PDB file of C-alpha atoms in Angstrom:
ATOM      1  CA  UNK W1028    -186.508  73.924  18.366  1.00  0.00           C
ATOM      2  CA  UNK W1029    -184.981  73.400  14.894  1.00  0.00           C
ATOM      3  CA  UNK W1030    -186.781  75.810  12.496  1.00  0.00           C
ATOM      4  CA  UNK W1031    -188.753  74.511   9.588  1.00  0.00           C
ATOM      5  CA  UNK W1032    -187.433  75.842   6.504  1.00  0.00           C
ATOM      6  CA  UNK W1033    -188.853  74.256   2.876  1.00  0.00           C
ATOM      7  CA  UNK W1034    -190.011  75.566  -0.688  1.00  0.00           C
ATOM      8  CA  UNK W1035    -193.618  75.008  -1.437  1.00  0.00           C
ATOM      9  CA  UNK W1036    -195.547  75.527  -4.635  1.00  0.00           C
ATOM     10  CA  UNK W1037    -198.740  77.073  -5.304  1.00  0.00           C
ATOM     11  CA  UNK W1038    -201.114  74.565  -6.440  1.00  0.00           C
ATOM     12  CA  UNK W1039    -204.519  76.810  -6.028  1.00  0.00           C
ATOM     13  CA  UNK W1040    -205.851  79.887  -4.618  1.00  0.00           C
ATOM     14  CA  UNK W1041    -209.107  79.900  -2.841  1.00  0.00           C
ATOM     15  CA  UNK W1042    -210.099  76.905  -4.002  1.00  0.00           C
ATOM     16  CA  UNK W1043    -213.536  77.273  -2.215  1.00  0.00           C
ATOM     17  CA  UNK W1044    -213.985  80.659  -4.114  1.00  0.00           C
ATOM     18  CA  UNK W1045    -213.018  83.817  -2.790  1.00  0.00           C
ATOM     19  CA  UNK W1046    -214.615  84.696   0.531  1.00  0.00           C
ATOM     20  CA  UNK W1047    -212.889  88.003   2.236  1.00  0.00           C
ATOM     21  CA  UNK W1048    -211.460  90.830   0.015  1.00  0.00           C
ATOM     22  CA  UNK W1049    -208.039  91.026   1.453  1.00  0.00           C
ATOM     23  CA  UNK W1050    -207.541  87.742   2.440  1.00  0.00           C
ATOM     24  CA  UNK W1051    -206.969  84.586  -0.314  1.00  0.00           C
ATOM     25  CA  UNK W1052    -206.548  80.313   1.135  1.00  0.00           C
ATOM     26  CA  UNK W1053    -204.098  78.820  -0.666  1.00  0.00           C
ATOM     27  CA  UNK W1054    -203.655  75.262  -1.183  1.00  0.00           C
ATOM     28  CA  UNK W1055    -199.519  74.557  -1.935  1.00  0.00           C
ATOM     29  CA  UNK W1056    -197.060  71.503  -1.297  1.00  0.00           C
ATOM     30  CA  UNK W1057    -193.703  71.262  -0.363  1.00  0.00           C
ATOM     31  CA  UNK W1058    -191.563  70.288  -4.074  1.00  0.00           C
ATOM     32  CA  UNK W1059    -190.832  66.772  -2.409  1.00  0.00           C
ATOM     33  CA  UNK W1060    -194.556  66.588  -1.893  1.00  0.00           C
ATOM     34  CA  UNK W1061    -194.019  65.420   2.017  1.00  0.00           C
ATOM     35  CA  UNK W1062    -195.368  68.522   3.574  1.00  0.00           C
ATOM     36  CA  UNK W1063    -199.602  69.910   2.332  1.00  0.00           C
ATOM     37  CA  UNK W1064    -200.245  73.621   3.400  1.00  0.00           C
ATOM     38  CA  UNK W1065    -203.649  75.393   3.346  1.00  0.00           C
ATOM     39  CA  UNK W1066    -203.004  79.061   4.504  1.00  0.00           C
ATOM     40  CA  UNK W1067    -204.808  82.382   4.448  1.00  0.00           C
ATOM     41  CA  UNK W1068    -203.032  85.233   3.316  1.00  0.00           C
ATOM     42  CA  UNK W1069    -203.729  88.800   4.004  1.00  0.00           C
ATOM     43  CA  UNK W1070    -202.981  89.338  -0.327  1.00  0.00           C
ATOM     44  CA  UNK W1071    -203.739  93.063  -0.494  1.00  0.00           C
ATOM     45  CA  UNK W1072    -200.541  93.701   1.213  1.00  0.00           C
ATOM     46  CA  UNK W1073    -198.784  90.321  -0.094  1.00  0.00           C
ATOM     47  CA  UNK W1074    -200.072  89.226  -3.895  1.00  0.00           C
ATOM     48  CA  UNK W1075    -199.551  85.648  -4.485  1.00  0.00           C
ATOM     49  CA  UNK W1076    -199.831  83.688  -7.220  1.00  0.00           C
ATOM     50  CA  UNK W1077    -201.230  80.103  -8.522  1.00  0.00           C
ATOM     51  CA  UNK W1078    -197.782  78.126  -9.672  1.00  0.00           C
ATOM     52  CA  UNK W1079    -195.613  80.255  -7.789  1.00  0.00           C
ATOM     53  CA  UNK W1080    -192.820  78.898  -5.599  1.00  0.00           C
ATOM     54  CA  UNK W1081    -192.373  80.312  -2.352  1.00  0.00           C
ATOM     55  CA  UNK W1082    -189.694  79.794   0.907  1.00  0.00           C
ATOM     56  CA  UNK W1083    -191.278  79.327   4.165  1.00  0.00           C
ATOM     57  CA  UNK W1084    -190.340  79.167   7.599  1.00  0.00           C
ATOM     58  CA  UNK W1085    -191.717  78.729  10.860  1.00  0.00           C
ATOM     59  CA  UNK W1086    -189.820  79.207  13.516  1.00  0.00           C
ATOM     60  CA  UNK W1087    -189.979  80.359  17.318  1.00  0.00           C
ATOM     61  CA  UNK W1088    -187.734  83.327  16.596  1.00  0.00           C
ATOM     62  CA  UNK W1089    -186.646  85.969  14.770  1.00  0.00           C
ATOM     63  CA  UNK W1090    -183.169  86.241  16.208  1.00  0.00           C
ATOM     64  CA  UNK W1091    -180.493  84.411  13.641  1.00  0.00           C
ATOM     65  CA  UNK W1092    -178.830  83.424  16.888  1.00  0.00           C
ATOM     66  CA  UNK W1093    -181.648  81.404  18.293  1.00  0.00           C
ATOM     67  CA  UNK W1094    -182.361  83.469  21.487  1.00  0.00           C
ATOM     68  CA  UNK W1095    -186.425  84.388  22.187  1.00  0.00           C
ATOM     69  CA  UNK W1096    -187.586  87.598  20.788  1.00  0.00           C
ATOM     70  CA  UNK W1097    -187.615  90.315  23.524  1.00  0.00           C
ATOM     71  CA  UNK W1098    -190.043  92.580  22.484  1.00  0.00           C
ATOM     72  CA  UNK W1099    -189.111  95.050  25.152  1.00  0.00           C
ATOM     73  CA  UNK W1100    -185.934  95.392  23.456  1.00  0.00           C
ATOM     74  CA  UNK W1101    -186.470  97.376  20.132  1.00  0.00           C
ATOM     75  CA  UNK W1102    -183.515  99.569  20.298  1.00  0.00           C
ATOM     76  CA  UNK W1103    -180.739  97.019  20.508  1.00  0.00           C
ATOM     77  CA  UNK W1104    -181.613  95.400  17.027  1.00  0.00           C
ATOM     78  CA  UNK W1105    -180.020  92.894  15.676  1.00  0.00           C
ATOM     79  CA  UNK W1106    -179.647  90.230  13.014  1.00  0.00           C
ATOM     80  CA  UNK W1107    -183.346  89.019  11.738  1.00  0.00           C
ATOM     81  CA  UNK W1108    -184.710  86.027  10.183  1.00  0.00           C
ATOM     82  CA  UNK W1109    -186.861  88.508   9.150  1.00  0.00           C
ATOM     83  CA  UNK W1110    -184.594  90.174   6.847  1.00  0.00           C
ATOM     84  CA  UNK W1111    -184.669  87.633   4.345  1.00  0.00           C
ATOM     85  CA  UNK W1112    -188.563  87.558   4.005  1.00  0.00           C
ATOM     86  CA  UNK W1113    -190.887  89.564   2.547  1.00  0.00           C
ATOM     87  CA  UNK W1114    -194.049  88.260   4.259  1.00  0.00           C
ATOM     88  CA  UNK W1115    -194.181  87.605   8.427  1.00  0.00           C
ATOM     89  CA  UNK W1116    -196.879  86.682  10.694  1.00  0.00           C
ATOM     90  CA  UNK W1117    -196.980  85.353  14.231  1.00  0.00           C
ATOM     91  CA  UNK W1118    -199.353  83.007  15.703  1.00  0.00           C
ATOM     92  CA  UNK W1119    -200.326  80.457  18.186  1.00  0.00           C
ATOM     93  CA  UNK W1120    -200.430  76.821  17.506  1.00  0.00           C
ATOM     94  CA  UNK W1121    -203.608  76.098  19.034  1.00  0.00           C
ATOM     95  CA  UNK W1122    -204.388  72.551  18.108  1.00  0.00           C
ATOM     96  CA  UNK W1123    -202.413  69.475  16.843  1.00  0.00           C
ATOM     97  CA  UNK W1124    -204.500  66.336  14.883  1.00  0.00           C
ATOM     98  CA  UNK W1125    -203.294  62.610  13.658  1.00  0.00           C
ATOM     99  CA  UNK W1126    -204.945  61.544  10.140  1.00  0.00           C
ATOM    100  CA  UNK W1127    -203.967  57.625   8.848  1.00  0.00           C
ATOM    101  CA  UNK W1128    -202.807  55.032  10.166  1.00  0.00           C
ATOM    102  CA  UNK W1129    -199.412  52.997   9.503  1.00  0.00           C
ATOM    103  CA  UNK W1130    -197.293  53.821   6.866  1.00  0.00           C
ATOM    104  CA  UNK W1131    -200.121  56.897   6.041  1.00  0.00           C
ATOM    105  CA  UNK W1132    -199.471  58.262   9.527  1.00  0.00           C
ATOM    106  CA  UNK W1133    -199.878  61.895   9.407  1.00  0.00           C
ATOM    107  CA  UNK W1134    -199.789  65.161  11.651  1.00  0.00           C
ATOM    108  CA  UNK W1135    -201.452  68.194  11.197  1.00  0.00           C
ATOM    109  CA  UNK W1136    -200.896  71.093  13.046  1.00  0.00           C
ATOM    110  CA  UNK W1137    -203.484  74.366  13.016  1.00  0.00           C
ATOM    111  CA  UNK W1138    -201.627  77.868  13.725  1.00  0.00           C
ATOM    112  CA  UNK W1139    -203.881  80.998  14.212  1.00  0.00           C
ATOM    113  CA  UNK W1140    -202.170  84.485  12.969  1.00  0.00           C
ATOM    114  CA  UNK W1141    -204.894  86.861  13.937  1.00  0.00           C
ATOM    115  CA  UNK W1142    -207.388  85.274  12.274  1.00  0.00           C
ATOM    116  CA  UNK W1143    -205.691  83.471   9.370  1.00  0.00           C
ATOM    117  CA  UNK W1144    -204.973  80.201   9.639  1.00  0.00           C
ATOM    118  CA  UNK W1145    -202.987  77.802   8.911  1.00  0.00           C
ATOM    119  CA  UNK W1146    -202.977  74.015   8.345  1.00  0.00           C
ATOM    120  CA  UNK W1147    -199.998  71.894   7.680  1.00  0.00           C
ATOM    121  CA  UNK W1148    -200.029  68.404   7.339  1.00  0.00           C
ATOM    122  CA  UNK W1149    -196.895  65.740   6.947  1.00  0.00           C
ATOM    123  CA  UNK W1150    -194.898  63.151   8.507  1.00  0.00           C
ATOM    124  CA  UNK W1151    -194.321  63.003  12.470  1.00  0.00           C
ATOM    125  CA  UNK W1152    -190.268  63.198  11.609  1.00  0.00           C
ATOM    126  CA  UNK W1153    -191.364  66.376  10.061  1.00  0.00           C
ATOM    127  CA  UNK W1154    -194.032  68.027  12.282  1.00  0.00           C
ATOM    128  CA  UNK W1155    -193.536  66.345  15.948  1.00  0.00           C
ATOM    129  CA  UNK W1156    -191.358  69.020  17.173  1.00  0.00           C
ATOM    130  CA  UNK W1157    -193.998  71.651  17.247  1.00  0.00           C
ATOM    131  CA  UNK W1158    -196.097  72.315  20.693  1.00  0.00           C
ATOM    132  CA  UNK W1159    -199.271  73.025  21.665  1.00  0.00           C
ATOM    133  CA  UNK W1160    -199.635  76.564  22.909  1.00  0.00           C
ATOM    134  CA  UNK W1161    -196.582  78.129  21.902  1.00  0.00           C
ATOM    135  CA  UNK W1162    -196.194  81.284  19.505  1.00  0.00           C
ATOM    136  CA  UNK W1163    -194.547  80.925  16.196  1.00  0.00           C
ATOM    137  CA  UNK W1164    -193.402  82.824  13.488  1.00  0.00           C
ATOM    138  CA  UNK W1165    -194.304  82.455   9.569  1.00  0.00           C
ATOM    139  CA  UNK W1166    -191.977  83.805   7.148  1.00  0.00           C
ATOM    140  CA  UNK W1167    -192.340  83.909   3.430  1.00  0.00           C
ATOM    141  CA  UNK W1168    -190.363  85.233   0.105  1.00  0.00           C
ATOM    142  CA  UNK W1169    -191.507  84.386  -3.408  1.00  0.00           C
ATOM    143  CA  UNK W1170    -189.021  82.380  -5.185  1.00  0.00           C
TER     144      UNK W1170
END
């Protein structure tokens, strides 16, 4: 699968009002406004910040050369995605939606990290190569 890789912009933290103590939902965009995230984030250990620009990626990976993460294999470490991040979760896509209709055709795809979710919404060119069931990884680095 080819990874997802985009910048997205804060545009406002719990929006709802705060609900959890360590976690804050954040609303952001991608900066060509194609892609719409809502995502919790565990902030006590990762501060973020309304108007802040951030790199994301979700991928099925960590391994820069593509292979499946082996988590039997700790010793033998090599190259990570992960490296270039500050901020990684892993989760399960557990369910995939369709909003619109015609040229406002949209996906939406729901991961679960633990508990925090995810939503991210955008064109079928965009989001159709994620599946149902599998694990992926969330990377982020402020900007």
């Amino acid at each position: 699968m080819e990874d997802l890789l985009d910048f997205f912009v804060i545009e406002k933290l719990n929006p709802d009002g705060k609900k959890y103590d360590k976690v804050s939902r954040i609303v952001a965009r991608t900066e060509k406004g194609d892609l719409y995230m809502v995502l919790d984030v565990h902030t006590e250990i990762y501060p973020i910040e309304e108007k802040s620009r951030y790199l994301v990626l979700l991928t099925e990976t960590l391994n820069t050369d593509g292979t499946p993460v082996d988590p039997r294999n700790v010793q033998g470490k090599q190259p990570s995605k992960e490296d270039k991040f500050e901020y990684v979760t892993h989760g399960k896509l557990y369910k995939i939606d369709k909003e619109g209709s015609g040229a406002d055709f949209k996906l939406e795809i729901y991961i679960s990290f633990g508990g925090l979710q995810l939503l991210l919404r955008g064109s079928p060119s965009s989001l159709a190569r994620f599946q149902l069931d599998k694990n992926y990884f969330m990377l982020m680095r402020r900007m």
